[in-house]
Short mmCIF file of C-alpha atoms in Angstrom, two decimals:
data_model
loop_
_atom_site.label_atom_id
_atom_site.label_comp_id
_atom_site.label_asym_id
_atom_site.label_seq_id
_atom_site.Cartn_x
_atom_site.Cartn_y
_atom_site.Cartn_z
CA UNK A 1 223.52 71.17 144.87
CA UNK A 2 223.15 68.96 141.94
CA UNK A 3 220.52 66.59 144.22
CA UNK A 4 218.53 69.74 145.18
CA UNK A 5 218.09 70.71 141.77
CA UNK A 6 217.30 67.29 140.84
CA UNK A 7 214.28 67.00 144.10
CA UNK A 8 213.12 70.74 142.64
CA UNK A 9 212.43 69.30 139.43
CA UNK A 10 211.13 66.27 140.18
CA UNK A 11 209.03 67.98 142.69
CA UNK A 12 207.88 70.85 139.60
CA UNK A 13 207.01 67.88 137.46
CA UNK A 14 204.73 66.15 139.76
CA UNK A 15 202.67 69.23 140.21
CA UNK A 16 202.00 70.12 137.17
CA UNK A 17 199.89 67.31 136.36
CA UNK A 18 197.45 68.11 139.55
CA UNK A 19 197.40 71.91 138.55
CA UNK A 20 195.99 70.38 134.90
CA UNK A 21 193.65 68.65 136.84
CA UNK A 22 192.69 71.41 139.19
CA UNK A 23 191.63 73.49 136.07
CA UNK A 24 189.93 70.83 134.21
CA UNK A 25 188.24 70.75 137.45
CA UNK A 26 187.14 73.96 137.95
CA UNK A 27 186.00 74.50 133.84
CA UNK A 28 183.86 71.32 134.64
CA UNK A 29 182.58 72.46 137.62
CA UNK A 30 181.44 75.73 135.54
CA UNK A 31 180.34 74.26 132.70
CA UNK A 32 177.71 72.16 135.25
CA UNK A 33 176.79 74.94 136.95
CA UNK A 34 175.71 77.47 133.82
CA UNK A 35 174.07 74.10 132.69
CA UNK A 36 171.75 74.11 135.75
CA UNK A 37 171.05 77.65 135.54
CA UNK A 38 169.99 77.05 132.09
CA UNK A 39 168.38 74.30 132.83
CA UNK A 40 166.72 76.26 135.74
CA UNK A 41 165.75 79.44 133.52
CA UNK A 42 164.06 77.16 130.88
CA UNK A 43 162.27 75.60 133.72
CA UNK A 44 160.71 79.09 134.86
CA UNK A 45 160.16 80.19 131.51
CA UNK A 46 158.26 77.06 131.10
CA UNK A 47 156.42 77.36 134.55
CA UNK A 48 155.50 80.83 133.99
CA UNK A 49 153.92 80.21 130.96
CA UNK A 50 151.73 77.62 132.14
CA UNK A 51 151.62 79.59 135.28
CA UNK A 52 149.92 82.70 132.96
CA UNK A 53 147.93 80.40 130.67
CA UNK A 54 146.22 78.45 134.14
CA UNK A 55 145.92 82.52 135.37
CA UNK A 56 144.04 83.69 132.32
CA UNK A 57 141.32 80.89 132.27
CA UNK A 58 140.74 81.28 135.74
CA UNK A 59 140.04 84.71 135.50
CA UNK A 60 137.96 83.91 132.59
CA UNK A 61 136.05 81.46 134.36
CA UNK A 62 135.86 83.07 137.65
CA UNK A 63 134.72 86.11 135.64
CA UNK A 64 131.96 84.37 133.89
CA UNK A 65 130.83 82.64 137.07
CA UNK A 66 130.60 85.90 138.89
CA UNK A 67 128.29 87.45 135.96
CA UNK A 68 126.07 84.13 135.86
CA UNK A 69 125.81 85.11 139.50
CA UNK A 70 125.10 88.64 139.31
CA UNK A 71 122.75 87.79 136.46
CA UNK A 72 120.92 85.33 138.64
CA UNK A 73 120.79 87.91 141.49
CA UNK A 74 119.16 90.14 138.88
CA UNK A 75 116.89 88.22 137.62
CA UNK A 76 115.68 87.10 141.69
CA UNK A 77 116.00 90.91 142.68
CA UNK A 78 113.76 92.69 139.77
CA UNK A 79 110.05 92.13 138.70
CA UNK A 80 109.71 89.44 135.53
CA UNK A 81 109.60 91.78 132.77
CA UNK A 82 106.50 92.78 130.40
CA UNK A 83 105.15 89.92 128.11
CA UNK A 84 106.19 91.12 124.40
CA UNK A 85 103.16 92.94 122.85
CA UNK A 86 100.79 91.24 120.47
CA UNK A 87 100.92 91.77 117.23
CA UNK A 88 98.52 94.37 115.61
CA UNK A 89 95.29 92.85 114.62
CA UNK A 90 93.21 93.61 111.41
CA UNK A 91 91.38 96.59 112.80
CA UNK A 92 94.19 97.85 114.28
CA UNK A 93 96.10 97.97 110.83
CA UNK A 94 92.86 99.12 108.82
CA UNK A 95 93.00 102.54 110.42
CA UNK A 96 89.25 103.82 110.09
CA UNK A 97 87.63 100.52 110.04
CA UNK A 98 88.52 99.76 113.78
CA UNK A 99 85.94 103.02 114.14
CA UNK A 100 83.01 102.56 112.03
CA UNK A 101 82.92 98.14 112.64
CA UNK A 102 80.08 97.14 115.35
CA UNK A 103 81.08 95.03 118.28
CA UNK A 104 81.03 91.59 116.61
CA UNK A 105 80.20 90.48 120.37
CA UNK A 106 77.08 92.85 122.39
CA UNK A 107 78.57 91.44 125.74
CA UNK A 108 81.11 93.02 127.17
CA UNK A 109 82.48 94.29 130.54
CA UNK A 110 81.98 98.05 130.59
CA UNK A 111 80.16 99.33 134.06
CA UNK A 112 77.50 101.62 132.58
CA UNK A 113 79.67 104.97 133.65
CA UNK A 114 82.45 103.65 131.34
CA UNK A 115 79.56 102.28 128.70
CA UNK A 116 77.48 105.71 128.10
CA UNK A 117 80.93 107.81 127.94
CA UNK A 118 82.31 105.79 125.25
CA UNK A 119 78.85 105.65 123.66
CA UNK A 120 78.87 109.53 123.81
CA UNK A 121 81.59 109.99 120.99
CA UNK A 122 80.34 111.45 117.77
CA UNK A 123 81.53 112.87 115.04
CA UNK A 124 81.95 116.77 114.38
CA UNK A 125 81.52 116.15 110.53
CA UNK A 126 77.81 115.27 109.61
CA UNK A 127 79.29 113.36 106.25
CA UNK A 128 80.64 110.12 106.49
CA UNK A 129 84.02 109.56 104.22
CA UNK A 130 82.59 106.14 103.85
CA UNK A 131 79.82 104.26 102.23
CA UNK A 132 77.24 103.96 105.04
CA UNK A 133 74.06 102.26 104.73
CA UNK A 134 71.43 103.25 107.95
CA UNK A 135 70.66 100.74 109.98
CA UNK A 136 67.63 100.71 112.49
CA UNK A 137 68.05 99.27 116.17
CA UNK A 138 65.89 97.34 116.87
CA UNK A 139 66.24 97.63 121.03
CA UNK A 140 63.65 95.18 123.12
CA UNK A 141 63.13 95.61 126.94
CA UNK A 142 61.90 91.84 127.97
CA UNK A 143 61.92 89.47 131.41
CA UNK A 144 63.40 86.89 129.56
CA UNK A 145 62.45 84.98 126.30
CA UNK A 146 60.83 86.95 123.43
CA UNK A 147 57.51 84.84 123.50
CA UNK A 148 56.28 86.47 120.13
CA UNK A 149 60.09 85.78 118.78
CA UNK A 150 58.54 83.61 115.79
CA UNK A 151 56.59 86.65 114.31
CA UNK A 152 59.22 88.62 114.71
CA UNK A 153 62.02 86.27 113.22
CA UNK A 154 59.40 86.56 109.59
CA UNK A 155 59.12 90.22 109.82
CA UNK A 156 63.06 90.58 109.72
CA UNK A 157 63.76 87.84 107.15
CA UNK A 158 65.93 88.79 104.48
CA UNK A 159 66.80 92.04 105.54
CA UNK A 160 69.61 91.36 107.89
CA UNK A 161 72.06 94.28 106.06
CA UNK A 162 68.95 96.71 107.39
CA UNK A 163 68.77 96.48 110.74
CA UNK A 164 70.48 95.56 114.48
CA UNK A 165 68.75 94.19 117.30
CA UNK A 166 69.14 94.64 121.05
CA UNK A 167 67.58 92.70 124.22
CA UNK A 168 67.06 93.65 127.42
CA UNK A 169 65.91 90.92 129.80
CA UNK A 170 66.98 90.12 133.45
CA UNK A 171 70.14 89.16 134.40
CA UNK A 172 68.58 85.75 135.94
CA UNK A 173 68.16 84.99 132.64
CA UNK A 174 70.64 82.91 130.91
CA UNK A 175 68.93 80.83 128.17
CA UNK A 176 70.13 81.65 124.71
CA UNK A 177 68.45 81.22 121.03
CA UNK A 178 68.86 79.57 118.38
CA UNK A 179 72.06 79.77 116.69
CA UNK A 180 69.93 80.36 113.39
CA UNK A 181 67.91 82.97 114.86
CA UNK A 182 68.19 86.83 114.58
CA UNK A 183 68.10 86.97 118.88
CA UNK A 184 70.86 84.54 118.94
CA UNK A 185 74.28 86.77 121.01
CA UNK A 186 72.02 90.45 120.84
CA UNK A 187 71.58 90.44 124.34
CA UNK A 188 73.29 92.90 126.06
CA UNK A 189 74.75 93.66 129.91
CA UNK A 190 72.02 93.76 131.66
CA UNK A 191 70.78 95.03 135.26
CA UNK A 192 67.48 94.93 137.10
CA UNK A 193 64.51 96.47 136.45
CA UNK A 194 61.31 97.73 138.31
CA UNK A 195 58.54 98.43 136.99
CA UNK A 196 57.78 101.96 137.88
CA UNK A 197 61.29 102.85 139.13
CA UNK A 198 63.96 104.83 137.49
CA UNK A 199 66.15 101.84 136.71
CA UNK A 200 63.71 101.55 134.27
CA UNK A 201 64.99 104.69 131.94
CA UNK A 202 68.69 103.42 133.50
CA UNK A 203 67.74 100.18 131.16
CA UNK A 204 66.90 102.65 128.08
CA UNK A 205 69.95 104.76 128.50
CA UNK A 206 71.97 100.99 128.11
CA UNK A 207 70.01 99.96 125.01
CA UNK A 208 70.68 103.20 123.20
CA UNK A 209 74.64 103.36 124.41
CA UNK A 210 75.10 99.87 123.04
CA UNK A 211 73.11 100.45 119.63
CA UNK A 212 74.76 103.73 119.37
CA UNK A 213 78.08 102.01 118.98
CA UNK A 214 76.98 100.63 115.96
CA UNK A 215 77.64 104.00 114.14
CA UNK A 216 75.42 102.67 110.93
CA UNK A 217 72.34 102.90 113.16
CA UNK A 218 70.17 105.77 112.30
CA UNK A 219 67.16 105.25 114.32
CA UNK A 220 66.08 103.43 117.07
CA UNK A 221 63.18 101.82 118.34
CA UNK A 222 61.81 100.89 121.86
CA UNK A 223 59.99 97.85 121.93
CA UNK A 224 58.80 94.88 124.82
CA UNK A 225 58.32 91.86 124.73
CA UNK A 226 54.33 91.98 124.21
CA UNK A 227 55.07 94.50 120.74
CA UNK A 228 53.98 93.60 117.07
CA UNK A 229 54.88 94.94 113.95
CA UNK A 230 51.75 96.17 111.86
CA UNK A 231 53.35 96.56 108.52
CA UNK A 232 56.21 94.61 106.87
CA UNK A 233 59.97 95.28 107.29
CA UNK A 234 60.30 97.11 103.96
CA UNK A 235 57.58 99.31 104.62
CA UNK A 236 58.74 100.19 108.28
CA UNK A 237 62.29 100.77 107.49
CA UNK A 238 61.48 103.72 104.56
CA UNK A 239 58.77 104.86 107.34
CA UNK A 240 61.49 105.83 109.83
CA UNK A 241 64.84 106.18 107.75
CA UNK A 242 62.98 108.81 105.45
CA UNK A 243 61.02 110.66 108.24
CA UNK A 244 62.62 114.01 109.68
CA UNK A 245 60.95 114.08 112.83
CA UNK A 246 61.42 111.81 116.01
CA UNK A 247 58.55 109.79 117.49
CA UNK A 248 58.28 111.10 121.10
CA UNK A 249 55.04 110.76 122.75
CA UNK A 250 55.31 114.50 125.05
CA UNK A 251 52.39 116.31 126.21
CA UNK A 252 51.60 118.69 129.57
CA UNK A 253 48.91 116.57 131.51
CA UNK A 254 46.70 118.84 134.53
CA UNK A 255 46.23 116.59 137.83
CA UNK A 256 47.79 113.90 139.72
CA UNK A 257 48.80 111.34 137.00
CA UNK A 258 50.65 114.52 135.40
CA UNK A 259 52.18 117.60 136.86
CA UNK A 260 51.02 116.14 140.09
CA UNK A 261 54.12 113.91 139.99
CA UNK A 262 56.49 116.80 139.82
CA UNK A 263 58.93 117.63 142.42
CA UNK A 264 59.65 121.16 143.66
CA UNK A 265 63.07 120.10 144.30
CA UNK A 266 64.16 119.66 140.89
CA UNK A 267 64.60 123.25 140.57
CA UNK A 268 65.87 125.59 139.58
CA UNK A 269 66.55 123.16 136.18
CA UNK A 270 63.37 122.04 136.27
CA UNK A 271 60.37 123.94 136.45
CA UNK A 272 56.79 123.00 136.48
CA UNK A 273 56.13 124.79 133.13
CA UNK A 274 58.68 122.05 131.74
CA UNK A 275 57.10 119.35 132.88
CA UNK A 276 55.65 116.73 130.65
CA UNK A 277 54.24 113.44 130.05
CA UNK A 278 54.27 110.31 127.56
CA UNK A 279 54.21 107.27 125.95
CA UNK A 280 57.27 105.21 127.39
CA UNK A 281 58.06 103.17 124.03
CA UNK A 282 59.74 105.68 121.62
CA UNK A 283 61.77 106.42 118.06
CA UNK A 284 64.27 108.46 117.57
CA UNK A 285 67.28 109.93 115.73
CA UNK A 286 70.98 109.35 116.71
CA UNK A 287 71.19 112.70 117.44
CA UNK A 288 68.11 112.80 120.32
CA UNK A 289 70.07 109.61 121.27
CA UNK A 290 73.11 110.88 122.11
CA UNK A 291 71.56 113.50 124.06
CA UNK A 292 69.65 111.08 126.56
CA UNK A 293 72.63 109.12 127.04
CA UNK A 294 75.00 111.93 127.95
CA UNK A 295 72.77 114.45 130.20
CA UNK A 296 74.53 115.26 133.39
CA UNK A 297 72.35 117.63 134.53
CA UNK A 298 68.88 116.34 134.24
CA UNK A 299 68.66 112.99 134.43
CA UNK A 300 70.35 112.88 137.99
CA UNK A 301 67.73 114.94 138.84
CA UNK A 302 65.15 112.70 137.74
CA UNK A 303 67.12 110.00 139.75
CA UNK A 304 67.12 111.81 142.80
CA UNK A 305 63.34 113.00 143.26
CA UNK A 306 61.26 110.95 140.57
CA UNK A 307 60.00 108.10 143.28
CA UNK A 308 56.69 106.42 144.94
CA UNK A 309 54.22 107.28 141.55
CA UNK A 310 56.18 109.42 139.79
CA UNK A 311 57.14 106.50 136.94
CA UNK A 312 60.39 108.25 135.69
CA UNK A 313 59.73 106.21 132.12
CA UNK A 314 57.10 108.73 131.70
CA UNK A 315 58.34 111.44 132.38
CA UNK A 316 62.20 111.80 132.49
CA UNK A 317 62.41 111.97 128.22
CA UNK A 318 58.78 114.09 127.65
CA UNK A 319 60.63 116.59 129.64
CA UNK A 320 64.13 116.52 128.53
CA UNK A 321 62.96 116.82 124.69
CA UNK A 322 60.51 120.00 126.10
CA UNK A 323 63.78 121.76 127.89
CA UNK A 324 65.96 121.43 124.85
CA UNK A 325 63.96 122.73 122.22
CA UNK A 326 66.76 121.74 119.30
CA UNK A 327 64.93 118.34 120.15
CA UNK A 328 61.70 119.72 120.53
CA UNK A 329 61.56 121.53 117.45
CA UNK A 330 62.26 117.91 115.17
CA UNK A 331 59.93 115.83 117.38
CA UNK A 332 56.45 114.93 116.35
CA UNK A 333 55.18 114.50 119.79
CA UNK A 334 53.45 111.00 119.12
CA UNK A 335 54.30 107.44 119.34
CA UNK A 336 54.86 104.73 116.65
CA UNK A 337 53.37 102.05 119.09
CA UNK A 338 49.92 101.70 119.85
CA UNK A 339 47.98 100.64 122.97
CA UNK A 340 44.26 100.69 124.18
CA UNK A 341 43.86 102.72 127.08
CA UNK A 342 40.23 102.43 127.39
CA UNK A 343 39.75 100.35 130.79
CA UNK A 344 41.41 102.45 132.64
CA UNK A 345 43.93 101.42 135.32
CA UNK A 346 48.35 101.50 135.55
CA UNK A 347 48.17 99.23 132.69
CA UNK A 348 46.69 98.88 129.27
CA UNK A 349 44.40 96.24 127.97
CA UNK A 350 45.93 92.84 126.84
CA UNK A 351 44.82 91.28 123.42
CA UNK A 352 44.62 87.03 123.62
CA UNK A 353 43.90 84.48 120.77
CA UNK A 354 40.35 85.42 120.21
CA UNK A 355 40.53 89.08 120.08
CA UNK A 356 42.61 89.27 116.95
CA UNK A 357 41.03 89.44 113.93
CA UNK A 358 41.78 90.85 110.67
CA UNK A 359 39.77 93.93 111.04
CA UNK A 360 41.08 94.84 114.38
CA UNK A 361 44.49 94.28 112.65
CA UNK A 362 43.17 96.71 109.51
CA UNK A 363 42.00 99.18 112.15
CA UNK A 364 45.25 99.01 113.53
CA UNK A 365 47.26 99.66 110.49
CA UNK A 366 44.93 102.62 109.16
CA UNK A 367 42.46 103.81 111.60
CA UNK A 368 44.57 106.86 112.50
CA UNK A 369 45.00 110.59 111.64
CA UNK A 370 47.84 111.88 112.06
CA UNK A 371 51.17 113.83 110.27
CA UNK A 372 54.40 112.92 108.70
CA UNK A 373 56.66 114.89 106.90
CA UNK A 374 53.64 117.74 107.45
CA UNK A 375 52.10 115.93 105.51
CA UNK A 376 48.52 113.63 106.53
CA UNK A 377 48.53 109.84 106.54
CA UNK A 378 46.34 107.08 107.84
CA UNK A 379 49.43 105.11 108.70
CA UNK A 380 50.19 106.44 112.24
CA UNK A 381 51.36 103.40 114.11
CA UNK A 382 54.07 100.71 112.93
CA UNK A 383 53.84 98.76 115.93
CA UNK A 384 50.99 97.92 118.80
CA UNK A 385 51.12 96.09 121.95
CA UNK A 386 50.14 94.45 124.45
CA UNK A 387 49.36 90.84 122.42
CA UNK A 388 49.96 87.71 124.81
CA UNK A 389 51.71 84.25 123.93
CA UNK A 390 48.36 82.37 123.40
CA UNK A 391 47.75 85.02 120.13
CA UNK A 392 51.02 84.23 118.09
CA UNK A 393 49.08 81.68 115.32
CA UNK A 394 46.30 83.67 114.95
CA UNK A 395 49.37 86.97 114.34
CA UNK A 396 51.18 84.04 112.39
CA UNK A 397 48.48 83.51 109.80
CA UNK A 398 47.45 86.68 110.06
CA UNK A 399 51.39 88.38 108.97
CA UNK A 400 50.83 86.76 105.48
CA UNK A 401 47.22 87.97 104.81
CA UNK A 402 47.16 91.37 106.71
CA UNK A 403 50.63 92.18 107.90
CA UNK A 404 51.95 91.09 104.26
CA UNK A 405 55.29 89.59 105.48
#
């Protein structure tokens, strides 16, 4: 009994030691494991924040790379847009003076439709709310270079605030002036021109719509390249800016060279009792002006049926200023320009070197009889024609004895 007891305890004692061991054991093994899951949840935490960090500037820069790419598909889909506007110039920030400013350049690119309908605009109110000094346009129907230029470049010296000049000459023609001369840039837009054919008056109608978008020109004068002026600048300009009438040569001529040109087909707007006759190189008001350039209902007329002798020039104003008799009433029926008619024949007679003198030029300057203001005056012509090239020294020495210019 005693030995049993004895193996028991021995046998208690040596177990104890492993049953330490086994608990030590297990603690340990524990201890490692909450280790590693700490170790494990630090790890994800870690991970995850890179992870969400790496996420976010992906997104960012797969964002941005989509919207450079939707950008660039928008800007290869849709038209390139407007260029930004200019910046307002002087006239446009001057208000009124973009209105009542000439063209500093006569060339332009208006067709003649778009040139006589802007040409057309006038004023309602009669009084300018500016200071306006009238002008008169000077408007010459050439071939090509003014051959008289010389005598005319005297007559307008120092008087350039007084007066605008126009040229009409073919559209072969492409030499220019002198930059010191008053014809240097006044030619206009120009188209051809017959003689005898209604292109002719077409030509007129363009040197009135361009003068009359000067709106300082008062009056203006037809002139060709064979004209001359009679009397000096000074004395012309009063002439015409202080006369109430209009210079219209209009008169009802019996036979072939006058109502014998008219065409029954012009009615019912125009009768034979309204047709009439005259002197192709006129003066007139801005007022008769604006009427010639913006008839619609004769002048297509005139277009139409005035052919083969029936020299429209002649005709196609007498008769307009006879029909509207507004016109009629304020028109002298005579011309400022004369011409010699006495040999007969489509044209008049031409004057060379030796045929001007100073008393043909006295003649000239007084020999008529005539009215203005209702009142009679010698002084019925400020201009003559047709003088050729080979007279301009004799008109040259002649201008400061005679012409007094």
């Amino acid at each position: 009994m005693k030995n049993q007891k004895d193996q028991n305890s021995s046998s208690l004692s040596s177990s104890s030691p492993s049953l330490t061991t086994k608990l030590l054991n297990a603690q340990y093994h524990h201890f490692l494991n909450l280790l590693s899951y700490s170790l494990i949840l630090c790890c994800g935490i870690i991970i995850g924040i890179l992870l969400h960090s790496s996420l976010q500037d992906f997104s960012s820069t797969s964002s941005l790379s989509i919207q450079r790419i939707s950008q660039l598909f928008l800007v290869t889909s849709l038209p390139p847009p407007p260029p930004p506007p200019s910046p307002p110039s002087e006239l446009e920030l001057d208000g009124l003076e973009r209105f009542i400013k000439p063209p500093e350049k006569l060339m332009h690119d208006m067709e003649d439709e778009e040139l006589l309908w802007r040409a057309s605009m006038a004023p309602k109110i009669k009084n300018y709310p500016f200071p306006r000094t009238p002008k008169v346009a000077f408007m010459f129907m050439t071939k090509g270079h003014l051959p008289l230029a010389r005598l005319w470049e005297r007559f307008f010296r120092g008087h350039e605030h007084l007066f605008t000049i126009y040229v009409h000459s073919y559209p072969s023609y492409n030499q220019s002036d002198p930059e010191d001369s008053v014809f240097h840039g006044r030619h206009i837009p120009s188209k051809r021109v017959d003689w005898g054919y209604v292109n002719m008056v077409e030509a007129e109608q363009r040197l009135l719509a361009n003068a009359l978008l000067d709106i300082s020109n008062e009056r203006f004068v037809l002139l060709s390249e064979s004209c001359i002026p009679l009397f000096n600048f000074t004395t012309v300009y009063s002439y015409l800016i202080n006369s109430t009438q209009t210079h219209v040569e209009s008169y009802d001529q019996l036979g072939g060279v006058g109502r014998g040109r008219y065409s029954p087909l012009m009615q019912p707007h125009v009768q034979l009792h309204h047709w009439r006759k005259g002197s192709q190189w006129f003066e007139m008001d801005r007022a008769m002006a604006l009427e010639i350039i913006s008839d619609r209902i004769y002048w297509p007329l005139f277009y139409s049926y005035c052919h083969h002798g029936c020299y429209a020039d002649e005709h196609y104003i007498p008769t307009l200023l006879n029909i509207k008799s507004s016109l009629n009433r304020r028109n002298s029926n005579r011309t400022l320009t004369w011409v010699d008619w006495s040999k007969g024949g489509p044209h008049p007679n031409r004057f060379i070197r030796h045929e001007v003198t100073a008393e043909f030029m006295e003649n000239l300057r007084s020999g008529g009889d005539c009215l203005y203001n209702g009142e009679e005056t010698n002084i019925c012509y400020l201009f003559a024609r047709k003088f050729l090239p080979t007279a301009l020294d004799r008109l040259l020495r002649l201008s400061r004895t005679v012409l007094y210019f």
